[in-house]
Amino acid sequence: MRERVRAFFAASDALEVETPLLCRTVPAEAAIQPVTAAVDGHEHWLRTSPESAMKRLLAAGIGDCWQLGPVFRDGEEGTHHQPEFTLLEWYRVGFDHHELMDEVEALVAAACAGERTVPVAARWRWRDAFVATLDVDPLVADVAELRRASHEAGAGAVTGLAPDDRTGWLDWLLAAVVVPRLSAEIPLFLHGWPIGQAALARAEDDDPALAARFELYWQGVELANGFRELTDGAEQRRRLEAERSRMARQGEALPPLDEPLLAALDAGLPDAAGVALGFDRLVMLAAGVSSLDQVMAFSFRRA
Amino acid sequence: MATYSTNEFRGGLKIMLDGDPHAIVENEFVKPGKGQAFNRVKVRNLQTGRVVERTFKSGETVEAADVIDTEMTYLYTDGEYWHFMDPNTFDQIAADERAVGDSAKWLREQDTCEVTLYNGEPLTVQAPSFVELRITQTDPGIRGDTAQGGTKPATLETGAVVKVPLFIEEGEVIRVDTRKGEYVGRVKS
């Protein structure tokens, strides 16, 4: 499957790149915990994604580029999660997120060729998907409505979720109801996410409250997350700082602000769209098995 | 009070929920890439045996249930309680009918059982998966019927009744699967 991916990008003239695993900082994201590593006694981090480094390459004018390599996320282990996994990440200069969705669909079909046929994907707006499966409007519904929708859909209560945690309830409904129902048979793209759930994405042209972000799911498994990149350095700084202050309030450890990324944006990031795809998960689905450790020679437990 | 965080969840872990001890049957980690993580678990209530599904926001902690599984020797029953002994400490405990349940009919003195203790008190008693017991009563088999694969009831020394093949006779020792209550084979004496 790696060969088919390599052939796909060779045919479309994207450059394969390699960026550091060991980083001086990682993007502040409350939902992603980096693995720390000490170098000469100084705190460093293993990359949670190659996004920051690849954007620096884009700003330096490298053009379309792709990378297949390991990333690390602390505290994530389960049938579909491993603390170390392989991410396929690529960027297309001049693409918007809709064009990139087309290409993601083509890549998935090409990568699975010979293993299994991939049905044509459905595309839903994030909001419409909630309305269709749960009959709630996720942009305006209050927490009481979301909890009721969860009960009615058989997804129940969640111990520990704060009564005012709207985003947490939306995450739960998405994972427990929306995605399993809509992506059971066919791949599903959800696009037009709330801007608050996409710290590095540009806003939709027609609605500043929504981000030009998409996610791909198949058979209930999240496969890819992509967006049209935010190129405004000042806006990016504001968003990263907002995320950092949110994390500080939750008492989470804060890696230093990603100044090299912000400098790259200030220097000028070309209009581009990028996506990260969980490669091991795609292998798992292509092989028709149900857990990542079935397609990894050494899962974390055996590393 | 000992607690477990959701990242310690795994099959078999004993936790307290709604005041009852539960055992985790299955633990599923659910997390959108950019979102909140959850642990969806199936738990079995150790008092009632009922299995329910519960969801926790990841990072939550729950109280550990003081439940341990221990191998004990069955001593005797006085009709109301079944008495067991820890073969290492010689401590004795008495389990009531609710804890012993269906296991009672398979217990023979000096057999080793798995006794689950909750706060030091017996919660459940699990008879050995296979026991070898002597038949105290069964009607003589009628020759010629064996080809039909017919069975007949046989009463064992513990009082349990199992179906055995027709050729089995009174006084023989048979091997029984206690989980299904089924005859497995004849034990040569």
Short mmCIF file of C-alpha atoms in Angstrom, two decimals:
data_model
loop_
_atom_site.label_atom_id
_atom_site.label_comp_id
_atom_site.label_asym_id
_atom_site.label_seq_id
_atom_site.Cartn_x
_atom_site.Cartn_y
_atom_site.Cartn_z
CA MET A 1 0.00 0.00 0.00
CA ARG A 2 2.97 2.32 0.62
CA GLU A 3 4.04 1.71 -2.99
CA ARG A 4 0.59 2.64 -4.28
CA VAL A 5 0.66 5.86 -2.21
CA ARG A 6 4.12 6.70 -3.53
CA ALA A 7 2.97 6.09 -7.12
CA PHE A 8 -0.11 8.28 -6.54
CA PHE A 9 2.00 11.26 -5.52
CA ALA A 10 4.67 10.64 -8.14
CA ALA A 11 1.96 10.80 -10.79
CA SER A 12 0.68 14.13 -9.50
CA ASP A 13 4.12 15.65 -9.08
CA ALA A 14 4.18 16.21 -5.31
CA LEU A 15 7.53 16.12 -3.54
CA GLU A 16 8.13 13.61 -0.77
CA VAL A 17 9.63 15.35 2.27
CA GLU A 18 10.90 14.38 5.69
CA THR A 19 10.66 16.65 8.75
CA PRO A 20 11.89 16.17 12.34
CA LEU A 21 10.25 13.81 14.79
CA LEU A 22 12.00 15.52 17.68
CA CYS A 23 10.71 19.10 18.01
CA ARG A 24 11.38 22.20 20.09
CA THR A 25 7.66 22.81 20.36
CA VAL A 26 4.31 21.42 19.27
CA PRO A 27 1.10 23.25 18.36
CA ALA A 28 -1.07 23.97 21.39
CA GLU A 29 -4.11 21.73 21.08
CA ALA A 30 -6.09 20.95 24.18
CA ALA A 31 -7.27 17.59 22.81
CA ILE A 32 -3.85 16.28 21.77
CA GLN A 33 -1.24 15.40 24.37
CA PRO A 34 2.35 15.36 23.11
CA VAL A 35 4.98 12.89 24.29
CA THR A 36 7.86 14.72 25.94
CA ALA A 37 11.51 13.85 25.39
CA ALA A 38 14.60 15.28 27.06
CA VAL A 39 17.58 16.29 24.91
CA ASP A 40 20.69 17.42 26.78
CA GLY A 41 18.42 17.90 29.74
CA HIS A 42 16.13 20.28 27.83
CA GLU A 43 12.49 19.49 27.29
CA HIS A 44 11.53 18.59 23.73
CA TRP A 45 8.50 16.95 22.18
CA LEU A 46 7.88 14.19 19.69
CA ARG A 47 5.77 15.56 16.88
CA THR A 48 2.01 15.06 17.12
CA SER A 49 1.81 15.81 13.39
CA PRO A 50 4.24 17.17 10.76
CA GLU A 51 1.93 20.12 10.07
CA SER A 52 4.03 22.94 11.46
CA ALA A 53 7.25 21.86 9.71
CA MET A 54 5.51 21.21 6.39
CA LYS A 55 3.91 24.67 6.48
CA ARG A 56 7.38 26.14 7.02
CA LEU A 57 8.47 24.30 3.88
CA LEU A 58 5.44 25.64 2.02
CA ALA A 59 6.27 29.18 3.11
CA ALA A 60 9.81 28.59 1.85
CA GLY A 61 8.31 27.82 -1.56
CA ILE A 62 8.64 24.05 -1.77
CA GLY A 63 5.23 23.64 -3.43
CA ASP A 64 3.05 20.51 -3.29
CA CYS A 65 4.55 18.08 -0.81
CA TRP A 66 3.72 14.90 1.07
CA GLN A 67 5.07 12.84 3.91
CA LEU A 68 4.42 9.39 5.34
CA GLY A 69 5.85 8.91 8.80
CA PRO A 70 5.34 8.29 12.50
CA VAL A 71 3.68 10.69 14.92
CA PHE A 72 3.17 10.37 18.67
CA ARG A 73 0.22 11.19 20.91
CA ASP A 74 0.19 10.50 24.62
CA GLY A 75 -2.68 8.75 26.34
CA GLU A 76 -4.28 7.41 23.17
CA GLU A 77 -4.57 3.65 23.16
CA GLY A 78 -7.43 1.44 22.07
CA THR A 79 -8.66 -0.63 19.16
CA HIS A 80 -8.34 2.39 16.84
CA HIS A 81 -5.66 4.33 18.71
CA GLN A 82 -1.95 3.83 19.26
CA PRO A 83 0.42 6.29 20.98
CA GLU A 84 2.72 5.87 17.95
CA PHE A 85 1.11 5.66 14.54
CA THR A 86 1.77 6.50 10.91
CA LEU A 87 0.33 9.64 9.38
CA LEU A 88 0.11 10.44 5.69
CA GLU A 89 0.10 14.22 5.38
CA TRP A 90 0.08 16.30 2.22
CA TYR A 91 -0.42 19.85 0.97
CA ARG A 92 -1.67 21.20 -2.34
CA VAL A 93 -0.94 24.80 -3.24
CA GLY A 94 -3.95 26.60 -4.71
CA PHE A 95 -6.46 23.94 -3.64
CA ASP A 96 -9.47 24.70 -1.50
CA HIS A 97 -10.83 22.08 0.88
CA HIS A 98 -13.41 20.81 -1.63
CA GLU A 99 -10.74 20.10 -4.23
CA LEU A 100 -8.69 18.40 -1.55
CA MET A 101 -11.66 16.20 -0.59
CA ASP A 102 -11.77 15.05 -4.22
CA GLU A 103 -8.11 14.15 -4.04
CA VAL A 104 -8.43 12.38 -0.67
CA GLU A 105 -11.19 10.24 -2.14
CA ALA A 106 -8.99 9.40 -5.13
CA LEU A 107 -6.02 8.59 -2.88
CA VAL A 108 -8.08 6.25 -0.68
CA ALA A 109 -9.39 4.43 -3.75
CA ALA A 110 -5.89 4.18 -5.24
CA ALA A 111 -4.35 2.99 -1.97
CA CYS A 112 -7.00 0.29 -1.51
CA ALA A 113 -6.88 -0.84 -5.17
CA GLY A 114 -6.46 -4.59 -5.29
CA GLU A 115 -7.51 -4.98 -1.65
CA ARG A 116 -11.08 -3.76 -1.84
CA THR A 117 -13.37 -1.46 -3.77
CA VAL A 118 -14.10 1.82 -2.04
CA PRO A 119 -17.67 3.08 -2.56
CA VAL A 120 -18.22 6.68 -3.66
CA ALA A 121 -18.14 8.94 -0.61
CA ALA A 122 -21.02 11.01 0.73
CA ARG A 123 -20.46 14.66 1.60
CA TRP A 124 -22.40 16.27 4.39
CA ARG A 125 -22.15 19.62 6.05
CA TRP A 126 -21.23 19.04 9.69
CA ARG A 127 -24.40 20.78 10.80
CA ASP A 128 -26.73 18.89 8.43
CA ALA A 129 -25.34 15.56 9.61
CA PHE A 130 -26.42 16.34 13.20
CA VAL A 131 -29.84 17.51 12.05
CA ALA A 132 -30.38 14.37 9.96
CA THR A 133 -29.30 11.82 12.58
CA LEU A 134 -30.25 13.51 15.85
CA ASP A 135 -32.74 16.19 14.91
CA VAL A 136 -30.76 18.87 16.73
CA ASP A 137 -29.06 21.96 15.35
CA PRO A 138 -25.50 21.68 16.71
CA LEU A 139 -24.85 25.38 16.18
CA VAL A 140 -27.59 26.57 18.53
CA ALA A 141 -28.73 23.60 20.67
CA ASP A 142 -28.00 24.01 24.38
CA VAL A 143 -26.46 21.26 26.50
CA ALA A 144 -29.86 20.08 27.80
CA GLU A 145 -31.00 19.46 24.22
CA LEU A 146 -27.77 17.64 23.37
CA ARG A 147 -28.11 15.40 26.42
CA ARG A 148 -31.70 14.61 25.53
CA ALA A 149 -30.68 13.79 21.96
CA SER A 150 -28.00 11.44 23.30
CA HIS A 151 -30.54 9.58 25.43
CA GLU A 152 -33.06 9.36 22.61
CA ALA A 153 -30.39 7.99 20.26
CA GLY A 154 -29.39 5.34 22.82
CA ALA A 155 -25.97 6.88 23.45
CA GLY A 156 -26.80 7.56 27.09
CA ALA A 157 -25.08 9.74 29.64
CA VAL A 158 -21.39 10.54 29.98
CA THR A 159 -19.90 10.47 33.48
CA GLY A 160 -17.60 13.41 34.09
CA LEU A 161 -18.71 15.65 31.24
CA ALA A 162 -19.30 19.11 32.75
CA PRO A 163 -22.90 20.37 32.44
CA ASP A 164 -21.73 23.38 30.41
CA ASP A 165 -19.34 21.47 28.13
CA ARG A 166 -21.18 21.94 24.82
CA THR A 167 -18.15 21.00 22.72
CA GLY A 168 -17.67 17.82 24.75
CA TRP A 169 -21.28 16.78 24.15
CA LEU A 170 -20.97 17.52 20.44
CA ASP A 171 -17.82 15.36 20.31
CA TRP A 172 -19.68 12.56 22.05
CA LEU A 173 -22.74 12.72 19.76
CA LEU A 174 -20.50 12.84 16.71
CA ALA A 175 -18.49 9.79 17.79
CA ALA A 176 -21.37 7.77 19.22
CA VAL A 177 -24.21 8.51 16.78
CA VAL A 178 -23.51 10.68 13.73
CA VAL A 179 -20.39 8.97 12.40
CA PRO A 180 -21.40 5.33 13.02
CA ARG A 181 -24.78 5.91 11.37
CA LEU A 182 -23.63 7.85 8.31
CA SER A 183 -20.35 6.10 7.54
CA ALA A 184 -21.21 2.45 8.20
CA GLU A 185 -21.20 1.49 4.51
CA ILE A 186 -19.79 4.38 2.53
CA PRO A 187 -16.98 6.86 3.23
CA LEU A 188 -18.32 10.08 4.68
CA PHE A 189 -16.89 13.58 4.44
CA LEU A 190 -18.13 16.10 7.02
CA HIS A 191 -17.22 19.68 6.17
CA GLY A 192 -17.95 23.15 7.53
CA TRP A 193 -16.95 22.68 11.18
CA PRO A 194 -17.33 25.31 13.90
CA ILE A 195 -14.34 27.64 13.75
CA GLY A 196 -13.65 26.92 17.44
CA GLN A 197 -12.83 23.31 16.51
CA ALA A 198 -10.20 24.17 13.89
CA ALA A 199 -7.36 26.26 15.28
CA LEU A 200 -5.27 26.16 12.09
CA ALA A 201 -7.99 26.40 9.44
CA ARG A 202 -9.28 29.32 7.42
CA ALA A 203 -12.93 30.37 7.78
CA GLU A 204 -15.44 29.41 5.08
CA ASP A 205 -15.76 32.18 2.50
CA ASP A 206 -19.52 32.52 3.07
CA ASP A 207 -19.65 32.07 6.87
CA PRO A 208 -17.01 33.28 9.33
CA ALA A 209 -18.44 31.05 12.08
CA LEU A 210 -17.51 27.92 10.13
CA ALA A 211 -14.06 26.60 9.28
CA ALA A 212 -13.04 25.34 5.85
CA ARG A 213 -12.27 22.02 7.48
CA PHE A 214 -13.29 18.46 6.60
CA GLU A 215 -13.06 15.04 8.16
CA LEU A 216 -13.28 11.68 6.42
CA TYR A 217 -14.83 8.62 8.10
CA TRP A 218 -15.40 5.12 6.88
CA GLN A 219 -17.04 2.22 8.71
CA GLY A 220 -17.25 4.40 11.79
CA VAL A 221 -13.49 5.05 11.79
CA GLU A 222 -12.06 8.55 11.51
CA LEU A 223 -9.58 8.44 8.63
CA ALA A 224 -8.53 11.97 7.74
CA ASN A 225 -8.71 15.59 8.82
CA GLY A 226 -7.97 18.41 6.40
CA PHE A 227 -8.52 22.07 5.80
CA ARG A 228 -7.82 25.11 3.79
CA GLU A 229 -4.92 26.58 5.68
CA LEU A 230 -5.07 29.78 7.64
CA THR A 231 -2.44 32.06 6.10
CA ASP A 232 -2.96 35.16 8.27
CA GLY A 233 -0.12 35.19 10.83
CA ALA A 234 -1.79 37.68 13.18
CA GLU A 235 -5.05 35.71 13.20
CA GLN A 236 -3.10 32.47 13.75
CA ARG A 237 -1.29 34.02 16.73
CA ARG A 238 -4.63 35.08 18.27
CA ARG A 239 -6.06 31.57 17.84
CA LEU A 240 -3.02 29.80 19.28
CA GLU A 241 -2.99 32.15 22.24
CA ALA A 242 -6.70 31.60 22.84
CA GLU A 243 -6.13 27.85 22.80
CA ARG A 244 -3.17 28.24 25.15
CA SER A 245 -5.13 30.28 27.65
CA ARG A 246 -7.92 27.69 27.52
CA MET A 247 -5.36 24.96 28.24
CA ALA A 248 -3.79 27.03 31.04
CA ARG A 249 -7.21 27.37 32.67
CA GLN A 250 -7.56 23.58 32.54
CA GLY A 251 -4.17 23.30 34.22
CA GLU A 252 -2.50 21.63 31.25
CA ALA A 253 1.22 21.82 30.51
CA LEU A 254 2.05 24.39 27.85
CA PRO A 255 4.77 23.88 25.25
CA PRO A 256 6.23 27.19 24.03
CA LEU A 257 4.31 29.11 21.37
CA ASP A 258 5.14 27.84 17.88
CA GLU A 259 7.08 30.97 16.81
CA PRO A 260 8.71 29.37 13.74
CA LEU A 261 5.26 28.55 12.35
CA LEU A 262 4.01 32.09 13.02
CA ALA A 263 7.14 33.52 11.39
CA ALA A 264 6.50 31.33 8.34
CA LEU A 265 2.93 32.65 8.10
CA ASP A 266 4.16 36.22 8.46
CA ALA A 267 6.69 35.59 5.68
CA GLY A 268 3.87 34.37 3.49
CA LEU A 269 2.22 30.98 3.28
CA PRO A 270 0.77 30.32 -0.17
CA ASP A 271 -2.96 29.65 -0.38
CA ALA A 272 -3.06 25.89 0.18
CA ALA A 273 -5.06 23.03 1.59
CA GLY A 274 -3.60 20.19 3.61
CA VAL A 275 -4.77 16.91 5.06
CA ALA A 276 -3.56 14.25 7.50
CA LEU A 277 -4.71 10.66 7.00
CA GLY A 278 -4.29 7.83 9.52
CA PHE A 279 -2.35 5.35 7.42
CA ASP A 280 -2.57 2.38 9.79
CA ARG A 281 -6.33 2.81 9.97
CA LEU A 282 -6.60 2.77 6.20
CA VAL A 283 -4.52 -0.43 6.10
CA MET A 284 -6.82 -1.88 8.77
CA LEU A 285 -9.97 -1.10 6.76
CA ALA A 286 -8.42 -2.31 3.50
CA ALA A 287 -7.47 -5.58 5.22
CA GLY A 288 -10.99 -5.95 6.58
CA VAL A 289 -9.89 -6.30 10.21
CA SER A 290 -11.19 -4.46 13.25
CA SER A 291 -8.19 -3.32 15.28
CA LEU A 292 -4.89 -1.59 14.61
CA ASP A 293 -2.78 -4.20 16.38
CA GLN A 294 -3.87 -6.68 13.72
CA VAL A 295 -2.03 -4.71 11.03
CA MET A 296 0.99 -3.58 13.07
CA ALA A 297 3.92 -5.93 13.52
CA PHE A 298 4.62 -4.32 16.89
CA SER A 299 1.77 -2.41 18.48
CA PHE A 300 2.68 -0.21 21.46
CA ARG A 301 2.02 -3.04 23.93
CA ARG A 302 4.67 -5.13 22.18
CA ALA A 303 7.07 -2.31 21.27
CA MET B 1 -9.83 4.98 49.13
CA ALA B 2 -8.16 3.53 46.06
CA THR B 3 -9.26 4.89 42.69
CA TYR B 4 -8.65 4.02 39.07
CA SER B 5 -8.29 6.52 36.23
CA THR B 6 -9.96 5.69 32.91
CA ASN B 7 -6.53 5.07 31.40
CA GLU B 8 -6.14 2.12 33.79
CA PHE B 9 -9.42 0.58 32.56
CA ARG B 10 -9.08 -2.95 31.21
CA GLY B 11 -11.10 -6.14 31.19
CA GLY B 12 -11.48 -7.65 34.65
CA LEU B 13 -10.83 -4.45 36.63
CA LYS B 14 -13.18 -4.19 39.63
CA ILE B 15 -14.77 -0.78 40.21
CA MET B 16 -17.58 0.73 42.27
CA LEU B 17 -20.57 2.14 40.36
CA ASP B 18 -23.82 3.29 41.97
CA GLY B 19 -22.71 1.68 45.22
CA ASP B 20 -22.27 -1.80 43.73
CA PRO B 21 -19.07 -3.62 42.79
CA HIS B 22 -18.73 -4.11 39.02
CA ALA B 23 -16.21 -5.85 36.82
CA ILE B 24 -15.18 -4.28 33.51
CA VAL B 25 -16.04 -6.64 30.67
CA GLU B 26 -14.94 -4.48 27.77
CA ASN B 27 -13.28 -1.07 27.50
CA GLU B 28 -13.43 0.94 24.28
CA PHE B 29 -11.39 4.12 23.84
CA VAL B 30 -13.31 6.62 21.69
CA LYS B 31 -11.70 9.86 20.57
CA PRO B 32 -12.24 12.22 17.68
CA GLY B 33 -8.78 13.35 16.49
CA LYS B 34 -9.36 16.95 17.50
CA GLY B 35 -11.85 16.35 20.27
CA GLN B 36 -12.65 15.05 23.70
CA ALA B 37 -11.72 11.43 24.51
CA PHE B 38 -14.17 8.98 26.07
CA ASN B 39 -14.07 5.49 27.53
CA ARG B 40 -17.10 3.42 26.69
CA VAL B 41 -17.18 0.39 28.96
CA LYS B 42 -19.35 -2.66 29.45
CA VAL B 43 -19.50 -3.55 33.13
CA ARG B 44 -21.01 -6.51 34.96
CA ASN B 45 -22.67 -5.91 38.29
CA LEU B 46 -21.07 -8.52 40.54
CA GLN B 47 -24.11 -8.68 42.81
CA THR B 48 -26.76 -9.16 40.14
CA GLY B 49 -24.74 -10.35 37.13
CA ARG B 50 -26.40 -7.68 34.97
CA VAL B 51 -24.22 -6.19 32.21
CA VAL B 52 -24.68 -2.50 31.44
CA GLU B 53 -22.90 0.03 29.26
CA ARG B 54 -21.41 3.22 30.71
CA THR B 55 -19.45 6.10 29.23
CA PHE B 56 -16.81 8.18 30.98
CA LYS B 57 -15.03 11.31 29.91
CA SER B 58 -11.41 10.14 29.70
CA GLY B 59 -9.32 11.15 32.69
CA GLU B 60 -12.19 10.63 35.17
CA THR B 61 -11.46 8.49 38.18
CA VAL B 62 -13.70 5.89 39.78
CA GLU B 63 -13.49 4.20 43.14
CA ALA B 64 -11.86 0.79 43.13
CA ALA B 65 -14.01 -2.06 44.42
CA ASP B 66 -12.41 -4.06 47.21
CA VAL B 67 -12.99 -7.30 45.34
CA ILE B 68 -10.51 -10.15 45.17
CA ASP B 69 -10.68 -13.59 43.64
CA THR B 70 -9.21 -16.26 45.89
CA GLU B 71 -8.83 -20.03 45.75
CA MET B 72 -10.45 -21.69 48.75
CA THR B 73 -11.15 -25.21 49.93
CA TYR B 74 -14.79 -26.19 50.43
CA LEU B 75 -15.30 -27.71 53.88
CA TYR B 76 -18.98 -28.47 54.52
CA THR B 77 -22.46 -27.01 54.60
CA ASP B 78 -24.68 -26.70 57.64
CA GLY B 79 -27.75 -26.31 55.45
CA GLU B 80 -27.77 -22.52 55.68
CA TYR B 81 -24.13 -21.61 55.03
CA TRP B 82 -21.39 -23.16 52.98
CA HIS B 83 -18.03 -23.04 54.74
CA PHE B 84 -14.74 -22.47 52.97
CA MET B 85 -11.14 -22.29 54.13
CA ASP B 86 -8.17 -20.37 52.78
CA PRO B 87 -5.56 -23.13 52.33
CA ASN B 88 -2.70 -20.75 53.17
CA THR B 89 -3.98 -18.85 56.20
CA PHE B 90 -6.57 -21.46 57.33
CA ASP B 91 -9.04 -18.58 57.71
CA GLN B 92 -12.60 -19.78 57.34
CA ILE B 93 -15.53 -17.96 55.79
CA ALA B 94 -19.21 -18.78 55.44
CA ALA B 95 -21.07 -18.08 52.19
CA ASP B 96 -24.83 -17.86 52.04
CA GLU B 97 -27.13 -19.28 49.38
CA ARG B 98 -27.04 -16.10 47.28
CA ALA B 99 -23.25 -16.22 46.98
CA VAL B 100 -23.04 -19.95 46.34
CA GLY B 101 -25.97 -20.05 43.91
CA ASP B 102 -25.89 -22.87 41.37
CA SER B 103 -22.38 -23.85 42.39
CA ALA B 104 -23.82 -25.57 45.49
CA LYS B 105 -24.83 -28.70 43.63
CA TRP B 106 -21.29 -29.32 42.38
CA LEU B 107 -19.44 -28.83 45.67
CA ARG B 108 -17.73 -31.82 47.19
CA GLU B 109 -15.82 -31.51 50.44
CA GLN B 110 -12.12 -30.70 50.00
CA ASP B 111 -12.62 -29.42 46.41
CA THR B 112 -10.96 -26.11 45.52
CA CYS B 113 -13.25 -23.30 44.41
CA GLU B 114 -12.77 -19.71 43.32
CA VAL B 115 -14.38 -17.49 45.92
CA THR B 116 -14.78 -13.79 45.10
CA LEU B 117 -14.58 -11.64 48.22
CA TYR B 118 -16.09 -8.15 48.43
CA ASN B 119 -14.99 -6.19 51.51
CA GLY B 120 -13.83 -9.55 52.87
CA GLU B 121 -17.26 -11.16 52.49
CA PRO B 122 -17.99 -13.86 49.88
CA LEU B 123 -19.74 -12.37 46.86
CA THR B 124 -19.74 -15.35 44.52
CA VAL B 125 -18.50 -18.92 44.59
CA GLN B 126 -17.38 -20.54 41.38
CA ALA B 127 -17.22 -24.34 41.36
CA PRO B 128 -14.29 -25.87 39.42
CA SER B 129 -15.10 -25.92 35.68
CA PHE B 130 -14.85 -29.70 35.65
CA VAL B 131 -15.66 -32.00 38.56
CA GLU B 132 -15.44 -35.76 38.90
CA LEU B 133 -18.36 -37.18 40.86
CA ARG B 134 -19.70 -40.65 41.69
CA ILE B 135 -23.19 -41.64 40.55
CA THR B 136 -25.34 -42.59 43.52
CA GLN B 137 -28.47 -43.46 41.61
CA THR B 138 -29.42 -44.19 38.00
CA ASP B 139 -31.72 -46.70 36.35
CA PRO B 140 -30.07 -49.61 34.52
CA GLY B 141 -29.58 -48.91 30.83
CA ILE B 142 -31.45 -50.95 28.27
CA ARG B 143 -29.09 -52.63 25.86
CA GLY B 144 -29.53 -51.90 22.21
CA ASP B 145 -30.56 -48.30 22.71
CA THR B 146 -27.04 -46.90 22.68
CA ALA B 147 -27.07 -46.40 18.91
CA GLN B 148 -29.85 -43.87 19.37
CA GLY B 149 -27.56 -41.77 21.54
CA GLY B 150 -30.20 -41.87 24.24
CA THR B 151 -29.67 -40.45 27.72
CA LYS B 152 -31.08 -41.00 31.18
CA PRO B 153 -30.95 -38.97 34.40
CA ALA B 154 -28.32 -39.81 37.00
CA THR B 155 -28.06 -38.47 40.54
CA LEU B 156 -24.56 -37.62 41.72
CA GLU B 157 -23.06 -37.78 45.19
CA THR B 158 -23.56 -34.02 45.64
CA GLY B 159 -27.26 -34.33 44.79
CA ALA B 160 -26.96 -32.80 41.31
CA VAL B 161 -28.81 -34.56 38.49
CA VAL B 162 -27.23 -34.77 35.02
CA LYS B 163 -28.12 -36.59 31.84
CA VAL B 164 -25.76 -39.46 31.10
CA PRO B 165 -25.53 -42.01 28.27
CA LEU B 166 -27.48 -45.22 28.80
CA PHE B 167 -24.39 -47.40 29.30
CA ILE B 168 -23.32 -45.52 32.44
CA GLU B 169 -24.03 -47.45 35.63
CA GLU B 170 -24.60 -46.65 39.27
CA GLY B 171 -21.37 -46.33 41.26
CA GLU B 172 -19.31 -45.07 38.30
CA VAL B 173 -17.40 -41.78 38.46
CA ILE B 174 -18.10 -39.30 35.70
CA ARG B 175 -16.61 -35.98 34.63
CA VAL B 176 -19.05 -33.06 34.43
CA ASP B 177 -18.74 -29.57 32.94
CA THR B 178 -20.23 -27.44 35.73
CA ARG B 179 -20.70 -24.37 33.50
CA LYS B 180 -23.16 -26.23 31.29
CA GLY B 181 -24.21 -28.94 33.73
CA GLU B 182 -23.30 -31.56 31.13
CA TYR B 183 -21.78 -35.02 31.20
CA VAL B 184 -18.31 -35.02 29.61
CA GLY B 185 -17.06 -38.59 30.04
CA ARG B 186 -16.51 -41.63 32.17
CA VAL B 187 -13.58 -41.61 34.59
CA LYS B 188 -11.77 -44.95 34.71
CA SER B 189 -11.22 -46.00 38.29
#
